[in-house]
DNA sequence: CGCTAGTCTGTAATCGTTCTTATTTAAGAG
DNA sequence: CTCTTAAATAAGAACGATTACAGACTAGCG
């Protein structure tokens, strides 16, 4: 049995594992992001959440951190609309509903859609890094 | 047998069919867009192509026209990256390779990928308007 | 400690897109 | 053809998410 979570050291370990210094800002953002439930969050939203939790952090650092986490594989960036991008704390293989009107992004369980014929390489032999499926809903 | 194309009246007919007045600008842009080969083009690129062809048209009109054509079903808008969107002259069912580095978008033949389990409605019953599949290539 | 590379902040710059308003034009009526 | 009117266009300002920058701060280490 896994013991009760020790969120602080969890976050530290997570950062150490990907060679990012566990600074005050990165720890605080990691705790907000990886608190248990998966989420799709924009930089502005995370910045707002941080301020609401009395964590002083600049928007620039939120952007830097989100990109560093993404590069390290702790997050996945999802682009749904020109000029809006979300960061997904669920990095397992899954796809999304996107509600055009509200801008909401919702998970589609990973095994709901089966795809065949997805190439592993591009026509000129380059490796496919990711396949994004977005199911767009008008309302 | 269809006679040899008369591109000018072609463009006029195409616009009339979707209730858009065949103005000088819309006709010129339609001719650039629908000249035979399918393409994925940005607003800036189309504007550049127009200027290169000695067609005086403002960037604002290019944006308006692209959106009107999209709404009319003559184009399909594809978002690949925050802050960049492409317009596809191929509105038939197909998917795309996206080359992250060069920003190039390439068609994947429509019958190459088979998908099963794509929902027709969202969890709360709204109609799915479109499913976008983007195969991302690093190089 | 005290050094140094790495990080953070606040703000300015960027850039694709959208908005605004005056001007021009398509198209139908007479 | 001329007149009228609604629709469309041009030009540039405004917008908003993101990125760049330069100076201040700090984690990690000897
Ligand atoms: Mn990004
Ligand atoms: Mn658009
Ligand atoms: Zn997700
Ligand atoms: Zn295409």
XYZ file of C-alpha atoms (C1' of nucleotides) and ligand atoms in Angstrom:
342
model
C 0.000 0.000 0.000
C 1.217 3.465 -0.831
C 1.325 5.592 2.302
C -0.628 8.837 2.537
C 0.802 11.331 0.078
C 3.475 13.739 1.247
C 2.731 16.374 -1.357
C 5.755 18.565 -0.681
C 8.412 15.943 -1.136
C 6.384 14.498 -3.983
C 6.710 17.740 -5.890
C 10.403 18.015 -5.039
C 11.076 14.501 -6.246
C 9.128 15.095 -9.402
C 11.214 18.159 -10.228
C 14.521 16.524 -9.282
C 13.670 13.593 -11.530
C 13.563 15.888 -14.555
C 16.562 18.017 -13.544
C 14.637 21.154 -12.721
C 15.693 22.975 -9.582
C 12.896 22.856 -7.029
C 12.502 26.581 -6.644
C 9.745 28.141 -4.574
C 7.773 29.068 -7.702
C 8.123 25.750 -9.469
C 7.167 23.837 -6.322
C 4.095 25.958 -5.766
C 2.960 25.623 -9.395
C 3.644 21.878 -9.358
C 1.472 21.509 -6.268
C -1.342 23.450 -7.920
C -1.043 21.418 -11.117
C -0.557 17.915 -9.768
C -2.913 17.953 -6.810
C -4.653 14.774 -7.800
C -7.301 15.531 -10.366
C -6.364 15.954 -14.004
C -6.960 19.317 -15.578
C -6.655 21.368 -18.734
C -5.440 24.789 -17.795
C -4.178 27.885 -19.571
C -1.234 29.983 -18.435
C -3.525 32.831 -17.422
C -5.744 30.460 -15.455
C -2.812 28.954 -13.587
C -1.483 32.422 -12.856
C -4.887 33.370 -11.487
C -5.014 30.223 -9.365
C -1.578 30.979 -7.970
C -2.524 34.535 -7.009
C -5.756 33.254 -5.458
C -3.669 30.873 -3.339
C -1.469 33.766 -2.242
C 1.509 32.572 -4.254
C 3.395 35.507 -5.697
C 4.647 34.496 -9.121
C 4.953 36.424 -12.353
C 3.084 35.495 -15.496
C 6.406 35.131 -17.296
C 7.489 32.489 -14.809
C 4.196 30.664 -15.233
C 4.841 30.490 -18.984
C 8.442 29.405 -18.477
C 7.435 26.746 -15.984
C 4.633 25.362 -18.126
C 6.993 25.040 -21.082
C 9.730 23.467 -18.969
C 7.257 20.973 -17.510
C 5.982 20.196 -20.992
C 9.477 19.649 -22.331
C 10.166 17.369 -19.367
C 7.067 15.312 -20.112
C 5.142 16.334 -16.992
C 2.545 18.163 -19.079
C 1.153 17.990 -22.574
C 0.357 21.137 -24.542
C -2.869 21.135 -26.512
C -3.727 23.743 -29.115
C -7.386 24.033 -29.913
C -7.774 27.481 -31.324
C -5.461 30.076 -32.769
C -4.273 32.097 -29.839
C -5.282 29.759 -27.019
C -3.326 26.849 -25.716
C -4.001 24.528 -22.810
C -1.723 22.404 -20.699
C -2.933 18.943 -19.786
C -1.788 17.317 -16.549
C -2.824 13.944 -17.952
C 0.059 12.843 -20.154
C -1.276 9.364 -20.808
C -2.614 8.534 -24.241
C -6.034 10.081 -24.656
C -8.013 12.476 -26.815
C -10.348 15.427 -26.351
C -13.701 16.970 -26.859
C -13.475 20.689 -27.482
C -16.531 22.873 -26.927
C -16.036 25.684 -29.421
C -18.351 28.101 -27.683
C -17.240 27.787 -24.087
C -13.637 26.927 -24.841
C -13.877 23.907 -22.555
C -11.667 20.871 -23.115
C -12.829 17.464 -21.890
C -11.083 14.096 -21.894
C -12.222 11.264 -24.068
C -11.277 8.004 -22.442
C -8.157 6.617 -24.095
C -9.718 3.392 -25.276
C -12.892 4.905 -26.684
C -11.410 5.735 -30.065
C -9.540 3.055 -31.948
C -7.361 4.175 -34.806
C -5.726 2.030 -37.409
C -3.222 3.072 -40.001
C -1.554 5.807 -37.980
C 1.896 6.144 -39.503
C 4.948 5.937 -37.258
C 6.956 8.057 -39.650
C 6.241 10.891 -42.053
C 6.513 10.306 -45.811
C 10.125 11.476 -45.648
C 10.981 9.174 -42.771
C 10.800 11.453 -39.753
C 9.499 10.130 -36.476
C 5.938 10.966 -35.474
C 6.071 12.631 -32.076
C 2.378 12.690 -31.273
C -1.089 12.281 -32.717
C -3.734 14.717 -31.579
C -7.407 13.969 -32.049
C -9.831 16.765 -31.290
C -13.543 16.109 -31.435
C -15.139 19.502 -31.945
C -18.567 20.243 -30.525
C -20.388 23.360 -31.691
C -22.369 24.247 -28.584
C -18.305 15.950 -71.133
C -17.450 19.044 -69.197
C -16.073 21.724 -71.493
C -12.682 23.316 -70.868
C -12.813 25.306 -67.667
C -13.790 28.950 -67.812
C -12.149 29.946 -64.548
C -13.701 33.378 -64.312
C -17.290 32.270 -64.491
C -16.347 29.300 -62.351
C -15.361 31.617 -59.552
C -18.452 33.754 -60.044
C -20.694 30.728 -59.913
C -18.971 29.418 -56.850
C -19.545 32.697 -55.028
C -23.132 33.079 -56.214
C -23.878 29.563 -55.018
C -23.021 30.550 -51.444
C -24.649 33.976 -51.563
C -21.480 36.008 -51.563
C -21.345 38.962 -53.918
C -18.666 38.379 -56.538
C -16.629 41.440 -55.811
C -13.308 42.135 -57.474
C -11.398 41.102 -54.334
C -13.359 37.941 -53.629
C -13.076 36.825 -57.250
C -9.346 37.400 -57.310
C -8.800 35.552 -54.031
C -11.054 32.695 -55.145
C -9.015 32.329 -58.318
C -5.785 32.236 -56.312
C -7.214 29.708 -53.874
C -9.072 27.358 -56.184
C -6.702 27.213 -59.109
C -6.642 23.452 -59.215
C -4.165 22.138 -56.710
C -5.152 21.840 -53.070
C -3.276 23.966 -50.593
C -2.918 24.906 -46.968
C -2.408 28.614 -46.758
C -2.325 31.261 -44.066
C -3.919 34.682 -44.331
C -0.529 36.362 -44.572
C 0.581 33.961 -47.285
C -2.545 34.563 -49.341
C -2.146 38.292 -48.924
C 1.430 37.987 -50.127
C 0.359 35.900 -53.099
C -2.256 38.494 -54.013
C 0.222 41.353 -53.906
C 2.690 39.288 -55.944
C -0.042 38.836 -58.549
C -0.646 42.592 -58.589
C -4.008 42.295 -56.891
C -4.550 45.208 -54.521
C -6.404 43.881 -51.508
C -6.089 44.699 -47.843
C -5.112 42.143 -45.225
C -8.405 42.782 -43.429
C -10.302 41.784 -46.563
C -8.201 38.646 -46.886
C -9.177 37.682 -43.347
C -12.835 38.498 -43.954
C -12.874 36.541 -47.180
C -11.163 33.489 -45.704
C -13.656 33.385 -42.862
C -16.630 33.887 -45.184
C -15.379 31.106 -47.462
C -14.887 28.869 -44.448
C -18.361 29.562 -43.154
C -19.721 28.816 -46.613
C -17.945 25.482 -46.697
C -15.494 26.392 -49.458
C -12.548 26.177 -47.043
C -11.678 24.396 -43.848
C -9.750 26.141 -41.076
C -7.023 24.128 -39.383
C -5.319 25.189 -36.184
C -1.972 23.576 -35.571
C -0.160 25.903 -33.280
C -1.094 28.705 -30.956
C -1.207 31.810 -33.071
C -1.140 30.233 -36.501
C -4.058 29.029 -38.482
C -4.236 27.583 -41.957
C -7.017 27.406 -44.486
C -7.379 24.196 -46.458
C -8.843 24.271 -49.957
C -9.523 20.552 -49.662
C -12.768 20.270 -47.725
C -13.163 16.542 -48.182
C -12.613 14.244 -45.227
C -8.902 13.903 -44.598
C -6.248 14.426 -41.948
C -2.809 16.024 -41.688
C 0.830 15.699 -40.977
C 2.225 18.779 -39.278
C 5.954 19.443 -39.361
C 6.583 21.312 -36.134
C 9.829 22.868 -37.228
C 8.964 24.145 -40.687
C 5.298 24.779 -39.962
C 4.375 22.783 -43.047
C 1.019 21.009 -43.262
C 0.643 17.960 -45.510
C -2.394 15.869 -46.381
C -2.794 12.329 -45.204
C -4.958 10.467 -47.662
C -8.477 10.203 -46.296
C -8.622 6.447 -46.205
C -5.229 5.897 -44.622
C -6.427 6.277 -41.054
C -9.412 4.275 -39.907
C -11.089 5.379 -36.725
C -13.669 3.511 -34.727
C -15.610 4.746 -31.775
C -15.759 8.393 -32.779
C -18.786 9.761 -30.980
C -21.459 11.587 -32.962
C -22.479 13.570 -29.912
C -20.753 14.953 -26.846
C -21.489 13.489 -23.405
C -24.193 16.122 -22.961
C -25.788 15.387 -26.312
C -24.419 18.119 -28.545
C -23.623 17.372 -32.148
C -19.991 16.810 -33.130
C -19.160 19.264 -35.873
C -15.763 17.930 -36.895
C -12.955 15.624 -35.896
C -9.417 16.861 -36.461
C -6.512 14.450 -36.492
C -3.041 15.957 -36.564
C -0.014 13.715 -36.857
C 2.863 15.750 -35.487
C 6.356 15.270 -36.846
C 9.285 16.753 -34.973
C 11.621 17.575 -37.825
C 29.768 32.559 4.380
C 30.641 33.898 -0.864
C 30.663 32.527 -5.610
C 28.193 31.337 -9.848
C 24.944 29.511 -12.857
C 20.354 29.296 -12.963
C 15.968 31.490 -12.063
C 12.588 35.121 -11.409
C 10.414 39.624 -12.108
C 8.279 43.548 -14.358
C 7.770 45.424 -18.394
C 8.366 46.189 -23.272
C 8.050 44.133 -27.652
C 6.004 40.934 -30.864
C 2.727 39.226 -33.930
C -1.326 37.145 -35.797
C -5.833 38.570 -35.670
C -9.886 41.603 -35.003
C -12.127 46.030 -34.764
C -13.402 50.597 -36.319
C -14.871 54.064 -39.387
C -14.734 56.475 -43.563
C -14.919 55.409 -48.339
C -16.108 52.653 -52.271
C -18.875 49.440 -54.840
C -22.434 45.944 -56.399
C -26.847 45.519 -57.729
C -31.511 46.502 -58.216
C -35.206 50.196 -59.208
C -36.755 53.673 -62.026
C -28.175 55.254 -67.813
C -28.802 57.403 -63.129
C -30.079 57.002 -58.483
C -30.345 54.691 -54.092
C -28.989 51.682 -50.578
C -26.992 47.920 -48.342
C -22.848 45.449 -48.514
C -17.997 45.348 -48.850
C -13.368 47.295 -48.575
C -9.132 49.905 -46.902
C -6.136 51.539 -43.606
C -4.594 51.604 -39.505
C -5.506 51.288 -34.474
C -6.471 48.062 -30.983
C -6.259 43.641 -28.960
C -4.512 39.649 -26.391
C -1.766 35.781 -25.825
C 2.853 34.956 -25.874
C 7.828 35.977 -25.850
C 11.995 38.709 -25.099
C 14.796 41.339 -22.247
C 17.797 43.070 -18.573
C 18.507 43.570 -13.985
C 17.619 41.475 -9.290
C 17.458 37.294 -6.755
C 18.584 32.531 -5.113
C 19.746 27.471 -5.025
C 23.479 24.721 -4.697
C 28.019 24.042 -3.576
C 32.742 24.529 -1.887
Mn 4.071 26.957 -26.383
Mn -10.414 32.224 -37.443
Zn -6.740 15.656 -21.430
Zn -5.569 19.243 -46.101
